[in-house]
PDB file of C-alpha atoms in Angstrom:
ATOM      1  CA  UNK A   1       8.351 134.232 144.883  1.00 63.00           C
ATOM      2  CA  UNK A   2       7.699 131.655 147.560  1.00 73.00           C
ATOM      3  CA  UNK A   3       8.515 128.120 146.616  1.00 88.00           C
ATOM      4  CA  UNK A   4       8.461 124.698 148.254  1.00 93.00           C
ATOM      5  CA  UNK A   5      10.399 122.016 146.406  1.00 94.00           C
ATOM      6  CA  UNK A   6      10.120 118.289 146.822  1.00 95.00           C
ATOM      7  CA  UNK A   7      11.681 115.773 144.488  1.00 88.00           C
ATOM      8  CA  UNK A   8       9.082 115.046 141.829  1.00 84.00           C
ATOM      9  CA  UNK A   9      10.765 111.772 140.900  1.00 90.00           C
ATOM     10  CA  UNK A  10       9.632 108.726 142.806  1.00 94.00           C
ATOM     11  CA  UNK A  11      12.007 107.279 145.375  1.00 96.00           C
ATOM     12  CA  UNK A  12      12.392 103.522 145.042  1.00 97.00           C
ATOM     13  CA  UNK A  13      14.036 101.655 147.897  1.00 96.00           C
ATOM     14  CA  UNK A  14      14.311  98.129 149.216  1.00 97.00           C
ATOM     15  CA  UNK A  15      12.391  96.986 152.274  1.00 97.00           C
ATOM     16  CA  UNK A  16      14.407  97.421 155.455  1.00 97.00           C
ATOM     17  CA  UNK A  17      16.408 100.387 154.172  1.00 97.00           C
ATOM     18  CA  UNK A  18      16.070 103.973 155.351  1.00 98.00           C
ATOM     19  CA  UNK A  19      14.104 106.302 153.084  1.00 97.00           C
ATOM     20  CA  UNK A  20      15.121 109.965 153.090  1.00 97.00           C
ATOM     21  CA  UNK A  21      12.902 112.602 151.531  1.00 97.00           C
ATOM     22  CA  UNK A  22      13.834 116.249 151.072  1.00 97.00           C
ATOM     23  CA  UNK A  23      11.851 119.482 151.336  1.00 97.00           C
ATOM     24  CA  UNK A  24      13.541 122.732 150.302  1.00 96.00           C
ATOM     25  CA  UNK A  25      11.969 126.148 150.482  1.00 94.00           C
ATOM     26  CA  UNK A  26      12.717 129.710 149.491  1.00 90.00           C
ATOM     27  CA  UNK A  27      11.314 133.034 150.648  1.00 83.00           C
ATOM     28  CA  UNK A  28       9.562 131.580 153.675  1.00 81.00           C
ATOM     29  CA  UNK A  29      10.312 132.054 157.346  1.00 83.00           C
ATOM     30  CA  UNK A  30       8.180 129.277 158.751  1.00 86.00           C
ATOM     31  CA  UNK A  31       7.502 128.850 162.433  1.00 83.00           C
ATOM     32  CA  UNK A  32       6.294 125.313 161.774  1.00 88.00           C
ATOM     33  CA  UNK A  33       6.958 122.611 159.233  1.00 91.00           C
ATOM     34  CA  UNK A  34       4.706 119.594 158.861  1.00 93.00           C
ATOM     35  CA  UNK A  35       4.937 116.277 157.053  1.00 96.00           C
ATOM     36  CA  UNK A  36       1.930 114.396 155.728  1.00 97.00           C
ATOM     37  CA  UNK A  37       1.335 111.076 154.042  1.00 98.00           C
ATOM     38  CA  UNK A  38      -1.181 110.745 151.216  1.00 98.00           C
ATOM     39  CA  UNK A  39      -2.458 107.504 149.733  1.00 97.00           C
ATOM     40  CA  UNK A  40      -4.252 107.389 146.346  1.00 95.00           C
ATOM     41  CA  UNK A  41      -7.834 108.595 146.607  1.00 93.00           C
ATOM     42  CA  UNK A  42      -7.433 109.731 150.207  1.00 95.00           C
ATOM     43  CA  UNK A  43      -6.794 112.969 152.025  1.00 96.00           C
ATOM     44  CA  UNK A  44      -3.364 113.752 153.496  1.00 97.00           C
ATOM     45  CA  UNK A  45      -2.699 112.332 156.957  1.00 97.00           C
ATOM     46  CA  UNK A  46      -0.673 114.336 159.469  1.00 94.00           C
ATOM     47  CA  UNK A  47       2.558 112.649 160.584  1.00 95.00           C
ATOM     48  CA  UNK A  48       4.877 115.091 162.340  1.00 92.00           C
ATOM     49  CA  UNK A  49       5.301 118.756 163.131  1.00 91.00           C
ATOM     50  CA  UNK A  50       8.610 120.455 163.894  1.00 91.00           C
ATOM     51  CA  UNK A  51       9.051 123.991 165.155  1.00 89.00           C
ATOM     52  CA  UNK A  52      11.641 126.468 163.933  1.00 87.00           C
ATOM     53  CA  UNK A  53      13.610 126.196 167.173  1.00 89.00           C
ATOM     54  CA  UNK A  54      13.747 122.402 167.004  1.00 91.00           C
ATOM     55  CA  UNK A  55      16.479 120.653 165.038  1.00 89.00           C
ATOM     56  CA  UNK A  56      15.049 117.145 165.103  1.00 95.00           C
ATOM     57  CA  UNK A  57      11.830 115.319 165.960  1.00 94.00           C
ATOM     58  CA  UNK A  58      11.189 111.589 166.177  1.00 94.00           C
ATOM     59  CA  UNK A  59       8.110 109.423 166.233  1.00 93.00           C
ATOM     60  CA  UNK A  60       8.523 105.657 166.113  1.00 95.00           C
ATOM     61  CA  UNK A  61      10.334 104.909 162.797  1.00 97.00           C
ATOM     62  CA  UNK A  62      10.025 108.512 161.592  1.00 97.00           C
ATOM     63  CA  UNK A  63      12.554 111.303 162.022  1.00 97.00           C
ATOM     64  CA  UNK A  64      12.357 114.878 160.783  1.00 97.00           C
ATOM     65  CA  UNK A  65      15.129 117.453 160.762  1.00 97.00           C
ATOM     66  CA  UNK A  66      14.699 121.182 160.183  1.00 94.00           C
ATOM     67  CA  UNK A  67      17.585 123.421 159.159  1.00 93.00           C
ATOM     68  CA  UNK A  68      16.384 127.027 158.907  1.00 90.00           C
ATOM     69  CA  UNK A  69      19.803 128.174 157.660  1.00 92.00           C
ATOM     70  CA  UNK A  70      19.775 125.752 154.732  1.00 93.00           C
ATOM     71  CA  UNK A  71      15.994 126.206 154.399  1.00 93.00           C
ATOM     72  CA  UNK A  72      15.597 122.461 154.279  1.00 95.00           C
ATOM     73  CA  UNK A  73      13.823 119.641 156.050  1.00 96.00           C
ATOM     74  CA  UNK A  74      14.702 115.967 155.777  1.00 97.00           C
ATOM     75  CA  UNK A  75      12.187 113.214 156.479  1.00 98.00           C
ATOM     76  CA  UNK A  76      13.501 109.751 157.290  1.00 98.00           C
ATOM     77  CA  UNK A  77      11.685 106.441 157.554  1.00 98.00           C
ATOM     78  CA  UNK A  78      13.896 103.763 159.085  1.00 97.00           C
ATOM     79  CA  UNK A  79      13.394 100.036 158.504  1.00 98.00           C
ATOM     80  CA  UNK A  80      11.013 100.871 155.668  1.00 98.00           C
ATOM     81  CA  UNK A  81       8.150  98.513 154.800  1.00 97.00           C
ATOM     82  CA  UNK A  82       6.032  98.086 151.655  1.00 97.00           C
ATOM     83  CA  UNK A  83       3.144  99.601 153.678  1.00 98.00           C
ATOM     84  CA  UNK A  84       5.134 102.861 153.818  1.00 98.00           C
ATOM     85  CA  UNK A  85       4.649 103.273 150.057  1.00 98.00           C
ATOM     86  CA  UNK A  86       2.737 106.522 149.558  1.00 98.00           C
ATOM     87  CA  UNK A  87       3.230 110.156 148.615  1.00 97.00           C
ATOM     88  CA  UNK A  88       4.782 112.320 151.317  1.00 98.00           C
ATOM     89  CA  UNK A  89       4.053 116.046 151.468  1.00 97.00           C
ATOM     90  CA  UNK A  90       5.767 118.778 153.427  1.00 96.00           C
ATOM     91  CA  UNK A  91       3.933 121.933 154.453  1.00 94.00           C
ATOM     92  CA  UNK A  92       5.121 125.297 155.786  1.00 91.00           C
ATOM     93  CA  UNK A  93       3.238 128.068 157.509  1.00 86.00           C
ATOM     94  CA  UNK A  94       3.482 131.687 156.499  1.00 76.00           C
ATOM     95  CA  UNK A  95       4.503 134.300 159.034  1.00 66.00           C
ATOM     96  CA  UNK A  96       3.383 132.217 161.997  1.00 61.00           C
ATOM     97  CA  UNK A  97      -0.225 132.174 160.884  1.00 69.00           C
ATOM     98  CA  UNK A  98      -2.127 128.929 160.850  1.00 77.00           C
ATOM     99  CA  UNK A  99      -1.992 128.894 157.088  1.00 83.00           C
ATOM    100  CA  UNK A 100       0.080 126.168 155.498  1.00 88.00           C
ATOM    101  CA  UNK A 101       1.397 125.850 151.981  1.00 91.00           C
ATOM    102  CA  UNK A 102       2.125 122.382 150.651  1.00 94.00           C
ATOM    103  CA  UNK A 103       4.862 121.011 148.445  1.00 95.00           C
ATOM    104  CA  UNK A 104       3.881 118.810 145.519  1.00 94.00           C
ATOM    105  CA  UNK A 105       5.020 115.662 147.309  1.00 96.00           C
ATOM    106  CA  UNK A 106       7.425 112.793 146.670  1.00 97.00           C
ATOM    107  CA  UNK A 107       6.192 109.300 145.901  1.00 97.00           C
ATOM    108  CA  UNK A 108       7.927 106.589 147.883  1.00 98.00           C
ATOM    109  CA  UNK A 109       7.921 102.990 146.641  1.00 98.00           C
ATOM    110  CA  UNK A 110       9.230 100.379 149.057  1.00 98.00           C
ATOM    111  CA  UNK A 111       9.882  97.078 147.322  1.00 97.00           C
ATOM    112  CA  UNK A 112       9.721  93.785 149.225  1.00 94.00           C
TER     113      UNK A 112
ATOM    114  CA  UNK B   1     -14.802 111.236 166.493  1.00 67.00           C
ATOM    115  CA  UNK B   2     -15.529 110.218 162.895  1.00 80.00           C
ATOM    116  CA  UNK B   3     -12.998 112.693 161.556  1.00 94.00           C
ATOM    117  CA  UNK B   4     -13.641 115.440 159.028  1.00 97.00           C
ATOM    118  CA  UNK B   5     -16.667 114.492 156.950  1.00 97.00           C
ATOM    119  CA  UNK B   6     -17.106 115.748 153.407  1.00 98.00           C
ATOM    120  CA  UNK B   7     -19.980 115.265 151.017  1.00 97.00           C
ATOM    121  CA  UNK B   8     -20.487 114.311 148.327  1.00 97.00           C
ATOM    122  CA  UNK B   9     -17.523 112.068 147.593  1.00 97.00           C
ATOM    123  CA  UNK B  10     -17.966 112.484 143.867  1.00 97.00           C
ATOM    124  CA  UNK B  11     -19.800 115.127 141.891  1.00 97.00           C
ATOM    125  CA  UNK B  12     -20.230 115.295 138.138  1.00 98.00           C
ATOM    126  CA  UNK B  13     -21.950 118.379 136.812  1.00 97.00           C
ATOM    127  CA  UNK B  14     -22.409 120.270 133.606  1.00 97.00           C
ATOM    128  CA  UNK B  15     -20.653 123.519 132.905  1.00 97.00           C
ATOM    129  CA  UNK B  16     -22.670 126.471 134.176  1.00 97.00           C
ATOM    130  CA  UNK B  17     -24.351 124.590 137.001  1.00 98.00           C
ATOM    131  CA  UNK B  18     -24.036 125.483 140.668  1.00 98.00           C
ATOM    132  CA  UNK B  19     -22.035 123.101 142.841  1.00 98.00           C
ATOM    133  CA  UNK B  20     -22.080 122.987 146.643  1.00 98.00           C
ATOM    134  CA  UNK B  21     -19.525 121.031 148.623  1.00 98.00           C
ATOM    135  CA  UNK B  22     -20.077 120.336 152.308  1.00 98.00           C
ATOM    136  CA  UNK B  23     -17.829 119.789 155.294  1.00 98.00           C
ATOM    137  CA  UNK B  24     -18.264 118.856 158.949  1.00 98.00           C
ATOM    138  CA  UNK B  25     -15.053 119.524 160.908  1.00 97.00           C
ATOM    139  CA  UNK B  26     -13.867 117.727 164.008  1.00 95.00           C
ATOM    140  CA  UNK B  27     -15.705 118.917 167.085  1.00 94.00           C
ATOM    141  CA  UNK B  28     -13.596 121.357 169.095  1.00 92.00           C
ATOM    142  CA  UNK B  29     -11.278 122.375 166.261  1.00 92.00           C
ATOM    143  CA  UNK B  30     -10.924 126.142 165.956  1.00 90.00           C
ATOM    144  CA  UNK B  31      -9.832 126.304 162.330  1.00 93.00           C
ATOM    145  CA  UNK B  32     -11.337 125.075 159.073  1.00 96.00           C
ATOM    146  CA  UNK B  33      -9.593 125.087 155.696  1.00 96.00           C
ATOM    147  CA  UNK B  34     -10.631 124.450 152.107  1.00 97.00           C
ATOM    148  CA  UNK B  35      -7.945 123.164 149.741  1.00 97.00           C
ATOM    149  CA  UNK B  36      -8.050 122.136 146.095  1.00 97.00           C
ATOM    150  CA  UNK B  37      -5.732 119.492 144.627  1.00 97.00           C
ATOM    151  CA  UNK B  38      -4.825 118.955 140.980  1.00 96.00           C
ATOM    152  CA  UNK B  39      -1.937 117.170 139.314  1.00 92.00           C
ATOM    153  CA  UNK B  40      -0.658 120.411 137.831  1.00 91.00           C
ATOM    154  CA  UNK B  41      -0.886 122.689 140.876  1.00 91.00           C
ATOM    155  CA  UNK B  42      -0.830 120.327 143.849  1.00 93.00           C
ATOM    156  CA  UNK B  43      -2.653 121.329 147.024  1.00 95.00           C
ATOM    157  CA  UNK B  44      -3.798 124.955 146.963  1.00 94.00           C
ATOM    158  CA  UNK B  45      -5.258 126.737 149.973  1.00 94.00           C
ATOM    159  CA  UNK B  46      -8.496 128.447 148.979  1.00 96.00           C
ATOM    160  CA  UNK B  47      -9.822 129.909 152.226  1.00 95.00           C
ATOM    161  CA  UNK B  48      -9.665 129.368 155.959  1.00 94.00           C
ATOM    162  CA  UNK B  49     -11.866 130.175 158.935  1.00 95.00           C
ATOM    163  CA  UNK B  50     -11.099 130.722 162.615  1.00 94.00           C
ATOM    164  CA  UNK B  51     -14.017 130.312 164.994  1.00 94.00           C
ATOM    165  CA  UNK B  52     -16.410 130.425 162.023  1.00 96.00           C
ATOM    166  CA  UNK B  53     -15.020 133.746 160.736  1.00 96.00           C
ATOM    167  CA  UNK B  54     -13.307 133.852 157.322  1.00 95.00           C
ATOM    168  CA  UNK B  55      -9.720 134.969 157.893  1.00 92.00           C
ATOM    169  CA  UNK B  56      -8.068 134.730 154.507  1.00 91.00           C
ATOM    170  CA  UNK B  57      -9.773 134.092 151.179  1.00 93.00           C
ATOM    171  CA  UNK B  58      -6.870 135.229 148.998  1.00 91.00           C
ATOM    172  CA  UNK B  59      -6.630 131.776 147.454  1.00 92.00           C
ATOM    173  CA  UNK B  60     -10.179 131.767 146.117  1.00 95.00           C
ATOM    174  CA  UNK B  61      -9.627 131.830 142.367  1.00 88.00           C
ATOM    175  CA  UNK B  62     -12.566 133.933 141.267  1.00 86.00           C
ATOM    176  CA  UNK B  63     -15.828 135.484 142.358  1.00 92.00           C
ATOM    177  CA  UNK B  64     -17.493 132.297 141.199  1.00 96.00           C
ATOM    178  CA  UNK B  65     -16.199 130.692 144.397  1.00 97.00           C
ATOM    179  CA  UNK B  66     -17.691 131.413 147.799  1.00 97.00           C
ATOM    180  CA  UNK B  67     -17.450 129.744 151.200  1.00 98.00           C
ATOM    181  CA  UNK B  68     -19.474 129.993 154.376  1.00 97.00           C
ATOM    182  CA  UNK B  69     -19.289 128.648 157.887  1.00 98.00           C
ATOM    183  CA  UNK B  70     -22.640 129.332 159.564  1.00 97.00           C
ATOM    184  CA  UNK B  71     -21.681 127.419 162.716  1.00 96.00           C
ATOM    185  CA  UNK B  72     -18.809 125.478 164.257  1.00 95.00           C
ATOM    186  CA  UNK B  73     -19.919 122.168 162.779  1.00 96.00           C
ATOM    187  CA  UNK B  74     -20.631 123.000 159.151  1.00 97.00           C
ATOM    188  CA  UNK B  75     -19.055 124.729 156.173  1.00 98.00           C
ATOM    189  CA  UNK B  76     -19.869 124.944 152.467  1.00 98.00           C
ATOM    190  CA  UNK B  77     -17.870 125.785 149.373  1.00 98.00           C
ATOM    191  CA  UNK B  78     -19.970 126.907 146.448  1.00 98.00           C
ATOM    192  CA  UNK B  79     -19.011 127.322 142.808  1.00 97.00           C
ATOM    193  CA  UNK B  80     -21.437 129.209 140.623  1.00 97.00           C
ATOM    194  CA  UNK B  81     -21.304 128.886 137.668  1.00 96.00           C
ATOM    195  CA  UNK B  82     -18.974 125.920 137.413  1.00 97.00           C
ATOM    196  CA  UNK B  83     -16.443 125.556 134.591  1.00 97.00           C
ATOM    197  CA  UNK B  84     -14.418 122.557 133.354  1.00 97.00           C
ATOM    198  CA  UNK B  85     -11.212 124.062 134.801  1.00 96.00           C
ATOM    199  CA  UNK B  86     -12.741 123.765 138.271  1.00 97.00           C
ATOM    200  CA  UNK B  87     -12.419 119.982 138.016  1.00 98.00           C
ATOM    201  CA  UNK B  88     -10.239 118.873 140.941  1.00 98.00           C
ATOM    202  CA  UNK B  89     -10.371 117.163 144.318  1.00 98.00           C
ATOM    203  CA  UNK B  90     -11.554 119.567 147.003  1.00 98.00           C
ATOM    204  CA  UNK B  91     -10.437 118.886 150.557  1.00 98.00           C
ATOM    205  CA  UNK B  92     -11.688 120.265 153.800  1.00 98.00           C
ATOM    206  CA  UNK B  93      -9.388 120.178 156.850  1.00 96.00           C
ATOM    207  CA  UNK B  94      -9.659 121.303 160.456  1.00 95.00           C
ATOM    208  CA  UNK B  95      -7.222 121.881 163.303  1.00 92.00           C
ATOM    209  CA  UNK B  96      -6.702 123.226 166.789  1.00 88.00           C
ATOM    210  CA  UNK B  97      -4.728 126.388 167.451  1.00 80.00           C
ATOM    211  CA  UNK B  98      -1.054 126.133 166.460  1.00 74.00           C
ATOM    212  CA  UNK B  99       1.280 125.297 169.264  1.00 68.00           C
ATOM    213  CA  UNK B 100      -0.803 122.652 170.975  1.00 68.00           C
ATOM    214  CA  UNK B 101       0.880 119.293 171.368  1.00 62.00           C
ATOM    215  CA  UNK B 102      -1.638 117.554 169.146  1.00 62.00           C
ATOM    216  CA  UNK B 103      -1.545 120.230 166.488  1.00 78.00           C
ATOM    217  CA  UNK B 104      -1.830 119.188 162.858  1.00 87.00           C
ATOM    218  CA  UNK B 105      -4.429 119.335 160.141  1.00 92.00           C
ATOM    219  CA  UNK B 106      -7.021 116.583 159.848  1.00 95.00           C
ATOM    220  CA  UNK B 107      -8.209 116.254 156.282  1.00 97.00           C
ATOM    221  CA  UNK B 108     -11.450 114.825 155.012  1.00 97.00           C
ATOM    222  CA  UNK B 109     -11.584 112.255 152.227  1.00 96.00           C
ATOM    223  CA  UNK B 110     -12.240 114.940 149.646  1.00 98.00           C
ATOM    224  CA  UNK B 111     -14.841 115.601 146.980  1.00 98.00           C
ATOM    225  CA  UNK B 112     -13.805 114.744 143.434  1.00 98.00           C
ATOM    226  CA  UNK B 113     -15.499 117.312 141.206  1.00 98.00           C
ATOM    227  CA  UNK B 114     -15.779 116.802 137.470  1.00 98.00           C
ATOM    228  CA  UNK B 115     -17.299 119.583 135.370  1.00 98.00           C
ATOM    229  CA  UNK B 116     -18.176 118.510 131.827  1.00 97.00           C
TER     230      UNK B 116
END
């Protein structure tokens, strides 16, 4: 069956360090992979999209990698700040349709 | 643009009652999605529309759920009759066609539904 796995345990890091979150998947062949941020009581907010033929994408302090052989994406936040504390969700499309399935998310806590 | 607008923000209803959730997508977006989020199951895709036409409703849990998109600026998700297990946060999202540089879903703030 199709599965998207994100670490269910919260990630606690110190301000200024780099946070790295992992998204693993099985039985998908996604054309796109997206990362979202969700704060309590709010809807997810789109951060970055990476295509299957792209290895890496950057946006300000954010970096996403996409390894279709390992079936894994890594999401990095450099110079993390307490304001980066939130739940981060990855999402994959199915068969190149505009239909995305979401992982359960990883909660990031950045301590001052 | 004010973003994706959902109403109501909170809904408490009794089991057996009809519930209607509403969504106004971002103007110009071709796609509209309804998701449901619970602690146990995370974000689940219920149904999505392209240019107002339902494309895939395989995620709709039961016949008690129905969704419509009568025009490009409005969609509804209806549950009739509602049951306690329908309690969740329901999100509406919209997007352009995949592949555009600014592609990504824009989610509304959600409707928190509680069925007692």
